[in-house]
Amino acid sequence: MATADDAVNQAVTDKDDGVRRRDFIYIATGAFAGVGAVAAIWPFVDQMNPSADVLALASVEVDVAPIAVGQGIKVSWRGKPVFIRHLTEREIAEAQAVDVASLRDPATFDERTQEGHRQYLIQIGVCTHLGCIPMGVADGEPKGDYDGYFCPCHGSHYDSAGRIRKGPAPKNLVLPDYEFTSKTNVRIG
Ligand code: FES
């Protein structure tokens, strides 16, 4: 089965990441504390020329408490942008009301969020068409025709749960492996 990395590594481009990076809000608190912890051990790991298995263990801890309802942030995880959005009740209701059978890449809202933390949508911010970074997190403003994310490169629209609804992208935005270690702390990777 293809992993999240497979799907993203196929698509991501450094050029696009640079162009779109400013579209997003960064919340340093928590997110950077976690990144810092990882960064501290990184020189040692790097010197040892680690295997892919070791690299796969790299993770980022993010405190999501500062993310207000309707706001999103982007954090970097293993060189990829990860969108973390605190969904509004309306976005959740919209996502739950969708006829899953009508979707190009069928997935329920519950399958794309975790029990007890349904208000947080965590996904890799790379379009599954050719790897641009979709708009939709900046300023908490949903983009596109489905109150979610819009990739301007070729016009892919994703809904509020990150599911592809229109345009050339074949798949939903990819979900990274993550785990909530407390009510407001999540470890990605
Ligand atoms: S890369 Fe997003 S629509 Fe083509």
GROMACS .gro file of N, CA and C in nm, residues 87-164:
model
  234
   87LEU      N    1  -1.131   2.325   1.256
   87LEU     CA    2  -1.252   2.338   1.175
   87LEU      C    3  -1.365   2.407   1.251
   88THR      N    4  -1.445   2.481   1.176
   88THR     CA    5  -1.565   2.539   1.235
   88THR      C    6  -1.675   2.432   1.235
   89GLU      N    7  -1.779   2.459   1.312
   89GLU     CA    8  -1.892   2.365   1.314
   89GLU      C    9  -1.953   2.353   1.175
   90ARG      N   10  -1.957   2.463   1.103
   90ARG     CA   11  -2.014   2.460   0.969
   90ARG      C   12  -1.930   2.372   0.875
   91GLU      N   13  -1.799   2.384   0.885
   91GLU     CA   14  -1.712   2.301   0.800
   91GLU      C   15  -1.729   2.153   0.832
   92ILE      N   16  -1.741   2.123   0.959
   92ILE     CA   17  -1.761   1.983   0.998
   92ILE      C   18  -1.894   1.933   0.946
   93ALA      N   19  -1.997   2.013   0.962
   93ALA     CA   20  -2.131   1.972   0.916
   93ALA      C   21  -2.132   1.952   0.765
   94GLU      N   22  -2.068   2.042   0.693
   94GLU     CA   23  -2.061   2.029   0.547
   94GLU      C   24  -1.990   1.899   0.507
   95ALA      N   25  -1.881   1.873   0.573
   95ALA     CA   26  -1.803   1.754   0.540
   95ALA      C   27  -1.880   1.626   0.571
   96GLN      N   28  -1.955   1.629   0.681
   96GLN     CA   29  -2.030   1.509   0.719
   96GLN      C   30  -2.152   1.487   0.632
   97ALA      N   31  -2.201   1.593   0.570
   97ALA     CA   32  -2.323   1.582   0.490
   97ALA      C   33  -2.298   1.532   0.348
   98VAL      N   34  -2.174   1.523   0.309
   98VAL     CA   35  -2.141   1.484   0.172
   98VAL      C   36  -2.175   1.336   0.148
   99ASP      N   37  -2.232   1.310   0.031
   99ASP     CA   38  -2.258   1.172  -0.011
   99ASP      C   39  -2.124   1.111  -0.052
  100VAL      N   40  -2.071   1.026   0.033
  100VAL     CA   41  -1.936   0.974   0.011
  100VAL      C   42  -1.927   0.897  -0.121
  101ALA      N   43  -2.037   0.832  -0.160
  101ALA     CA   44  -2.035   0.752  -0.283
  101ALA      C   45  -2.013   0.839  -0.406
  102SER      N   46  -2.039   0.967  -0.392
  102SER     CA   47  -2.023   1.056  -0.506
  102SER      C   48  -1.880   1.108  -0.521
  103LEU      N   49  -1.796   1.074  -0.429
  103LEU     CA   50  -1.661   1.131  -0.429
  103LEU      C   51  -1.566   1.053  -0.520
  104ARG      N   52  -1.475   1.124  -0.578
  104ARG     CA   53  -1.372   1.062  -0.663
  104ARG      C   54  -1.283   0.969  -0.581
  105ASP      N   55  -1.253   1.010  -0.461
  105ASP     CA   56  -1.167   0.932  -0.371
  105ASP      C   57  -1.245   0.918  -0.239
  106PRO      N   58  -1.338   0.823  -0.234
  106PRO     CA   59  -1.433   0.819  -0.123
  106PRO      C   60  -1.367   0.805   0.014
  107ALA      N   61  -1.408   0.893   0.104
  107ALA     CA   62  -1.361   0.887   0.243
  107ALA      C   63  -1.458   0.968   0.327
  108THR      N   64  -1.495   0.915   0.441
  108THR     CA   65  -1.584   0.989   0.529
  108THR      C   66  -1.504   1.092   0.609
  109PHE      N   67  -1.578   1.185   0.666
  109PHE     CA   68  -1.512   1.284   0.751
  109PHE      C   69  -1.445   1.213   0.869
  110ASP      N   70  -1.513   1.114   0.923
  110ASP     CA   71  -1.457   1.044   1.039
  110ASP      C   72  -1.328   0.970   1.003
  111GLU      N   73  -1.320   0.925   0.880
  111GLU     CA   74  -1.197   0.856   0.839
  111GLU      C   75  -1.081   0.953   0.822
  112ARG      N   76  -1.112   1.080   0.811
  112ARG     CA   77  -1.006   1.179   0.788
  112ARG      C   78  -0.973   1.260   0.914
  113THR      N   79  -1.038   1.227   1.022
  113THR     CA   80  -1.008   1.292   1.150
  113THR      C   81  -1.006   1.185   1.257
  114GLN      N   82  -0.965   1.221   1.376
  114GLN     CA   83  -0.955   1.122   1.483
  114GLN      C   84  -1.059   1.147   1.591
  115GLU      N   85  -1.113   1.039   1.644
  115GLU     CA   86  -1.213   1.047   1.748
  115GLU      C   87  -1.158   1.125   1.868
  116GLY      N   88  -1.241   1.213   1.918
  116GLY     CA   89  -1.199   1.296   2.031
  116GLY      C   90  -1.130   1.424   1.987
  117HIS      N   91  -1.092   1.429   1.859
  117HIS     CA   92  -1.020   1.546   1.806
  117HIS      C   93  -1.073   1.581   1.667
  118ARG      N   94  -1.203   1.558   1.647
  118ARG     CA   95  -1.260   1.575   1.513
  118ARG      C   96  -1.246   1.718   1.462
  119GLN      N   97  -1.229   1.812   1.552
  119GLN     CA   98  -1.222   1.952   1.508
  119GLN      C   99  -1.089   1.987   1.443
  120TYR      N  100  -0.992   1.896   1.453
  120TYR     CA  101  -0.861   1.924   1.394
  120TYR      C  102  -0.840   1.838   1.269
  121LEU      N  103  -0.826   1.905   1.157
  121LEU     CA  104  -0.797   1.835   1.032
  121LEU      C  105  -0.648   1.851   1.004
  122ILE      N  106  -0.578   1.738   0.995
  122ILE     CA  107  -0.433   1.740   0.978
  122ILE      C  108  -0.400   1.665   0.850
  123GLN      N  109  -0.342   1.735   0.755
  123GLN     CA  110  -0.315   1.673   0.626
  123GLN      C  111  -0.191   1.733   0.562
  124ILE      N  112  -0.133   1.660   0.472
  124ILE     CA  113  -0.014   1.708   0.403
  124ILE      C  114  -0.058   1.805   0.293
  125GLY      N  115   0.000   1.923   0.296
  125GLY     CA  116  -0.046   2.031   0.208
  125GLY      C  117   0.019   2.028   0.071
  126VAL      N  118   0.002   1.917   0.003
  126VAL     CA  119   0.059   1.902  -0.131
  126VAL      C  120  -0.050   1.849  -0.224
  127CYS      N  121  -0.077   1.922  -0.328
  127CYS     CA  122  -0.180   1.880  -0.423
  127CYS      C  123  -0.143   1.745  -0.484
  128THR      N  124  -0.242   1.657  -0.492
  128THR     CA  125  -0.213   1.522  -0.542
  128THR      C  126  -0.210   1.516  -0.695
  129HIS      N  127  -0.224   1.629  -0.760
  129HIS     CA  128  -0.208   1.631  -0.905
  129HIS      C  129  -0.059   1.635  -0.937
  130LEU      N  130   0.002   1.752  -0.928
  130LEU     CA  131   0.143   1.762  -0.963
  130LEU      C  132   0.226   1.832  -0.856
  131GLY      N  133   0.169   1.845  -0.736
  131GLY     CA  134   0.254   1.884  -0.624
  131GLY      C  135   0.256   2.028  -0.582
  132CYS      N  136   0.171   2.112  -0.636
  132CYS     CA  137   0.164   2.249  -0.585
  132CYS      C  138   0.108   2.247  -0.442
  133ILE      N  139   0.123   2.360  -0.375
  133ILE     CA  140   0.068   2.371  -0.240
  133ILE      C  141  -0.064   2.448  -0.248
  134PRO      N  142  -0.174   2.382  -0.215
  134PRO     CA  143  -0.305   2.447  -0.229
  134PRO      C  144  -0.320   2.564  -0.132
  135MET      N  145  -0.409   2.655  -0.170
  135MET     CA  146  -0.445   2.766  -0.083
  135MET      C  147  -0.562   2.721   0.005
  136GLY      N  148  -0.577   2.789   0.120
  136GLY     CA  149  -0.692   2.756   0.202
  136GLY      C  150  -0.665   2.764   0.351
  137VAL      N  151  -0.542   2.764   0.389
  137VAL     CA  152  -0.511   2.773   0.531
  137VAL      C  153  -0.489   2.919   0.572
  138ALA      N  154  -0.434   2.997   0.481
  138ALA     CA  155  -0.399   3.134   0.514
  138ALA      C  156  -0.519   3.211   0.565
  139ASP      N  157  -0.500   3.281   0.675
  139ASP     CA  158  -0.602   3.369   0.732
  139ASP      C  159  -0.731   3.296   0.767
  140GLY      N  160  -0.726   3.166   0.773
  140GLY     CA  161  -0.847   3.093   0.811
  140GLY      C  162  -0.956   3.098   0.705
  141GLU      N  163  -0.919   3.140   0.586
  141GLU     CA  164  -1.021   3.153   0.482
  141GLU      C  165  -1.025   3.030   0.394
  142PRO      N  166  -1.136   2.959   0.393
  142PRO     CA  167  -1.147   2.847   0.300
  142PRO      C  168  -1.139   2.898   0.157
  143LYS      N  169  -1.091   2.814   0.070
  143LYS     CA  170  -1.078   2.851  -0.071
  143LYS      C  171  -1.144   2.745  -0.160
  144GLY      N  172  -1.174   2.787  -0.281
  144GLY     CA  173  -1.232   2.695  -0.378
  144GLY      C  174  -1.383   2.686  -0.367
  145ASP      N  175  -1.440   2.600  -0.448
  145ASP     CA  176  -1.586   2.589  -0.458
  145ASP      C  177  -1.648   2.506  -0.346
  146TYR      N  178  -1.565   2.445  -0.261
  146TYR     CA  179  -1.619   2.352  -0.161
  146TYR      C  180  -1.572   2.387  -0.020
  147ASP      N  181  -1.550   2.517   0.002
  147ASP     CA  182  -1.518   2.564   0.137
  147ASP      C  183  -1.395   2.496   0.196
  148GLY      N  184  -1.299   2.468   0.109
  148GLY     CA  185  -1.181   2.398   0.160
  148GLY      C  186  -1.053   2.456   0.106
  149TYR      N  187  -0.997   2.386   0.008
  149TYR     CA  188  -0.865   2.420  -0.044
  149TYR      C  189  -0.872   2.427  -0.196
  150PHE      N  190  -0.792   2.516  -0.250
  150PHE     CA  191  -0.791   2.534  -0.395
  150PHE      C  192  -0.647   2.535  -0.443
  151CYS      N  193  -0.619   2.454  -0.542
  151CYS     CA  194  -0.486   2.453  -0.602
  151CYS      C  195  -0.493   2.531  -0.733
  152PRO      N  196  -0.428   2.647  -0.737
  152PRO     CA  197  -0.439   2.732  -0.855
  152PRO      C  198  -0.358   2.683  -0.974
  153CYS      N  199  -0.271   2.588  -0.954
  153CYS     CA  200  -0.184   2.546  -1.065
  153CYS      C  201  -0.267   2.495  -1.183
  154HIS      N  202  -0.363   2.408  -1.154
  154HIS     CA  203  -0.448   2.355  -1.262
  154HIS      C  204  -0.594   2.350  -1.220
  155GLY      N  205  -0.626   2.413  -1.108
  155GLY     CA  206  -0.766   2.426  -1.070
  155GLY      C  207  -0.828   2.307  -1.000
  156SER      N  208  -0.760   2.253  -0.901
  156SER     CA  209  -0.821   2.145  -0.822
  156SER      C  210  -0.886   2.204  -0.696
  157HIS      N  211  -1.008   2.158  -0.670
  157HIS     CA  212  -1.083   2.205  -0.554
  157HIS      C  213  -1.097   2.088  -0.455
  158TYR      N  214  -1.062   2.114  -0.332
  158TYR     CA  215  -1.077   2.016  -0.223
  158TYR      C  216  -1.180   2.071  -0.124
  159ASP      N  217  -1.255   1.983  -0.062
  159ASP     CA  218  -1.358   2.031   0.030
  159ASP      C  219  -1.299   2.055   0.170
  160SER      N  220  -1.388   2.083   0.265
  160SER     CA  221  -1.342   2.122   0.399
  160SER      C  222  -1.276   2.007   0.473
  161ALA      N  223  -1.289   1.885   0.420
  161ALA     CA  224  -1.218   1.772   0.478
  161ALA      C  225  -1.097   1.733   0.393
  162GLY      N  226  -1.063   1.817   0.295
  162GLY     CA  227  -0.947   1.790   0.210
  162GLY      C  228  -0.970   1.683   0.105
  163ARG      N  229  -1.097   1.659   0.073
  163ARG     CA  230  -1.128   1.557  -0.029
  163ARG      C  231  -1.139   1.623  -0.167
  164ILE      N  232  -1.083   1.559  -0.268
  164ILE     CA  233  -1.086   1.618  -0.401
  164ILE      C  234  -1.231   1.617  -0.454
   0.00000   0.00000   0.00000
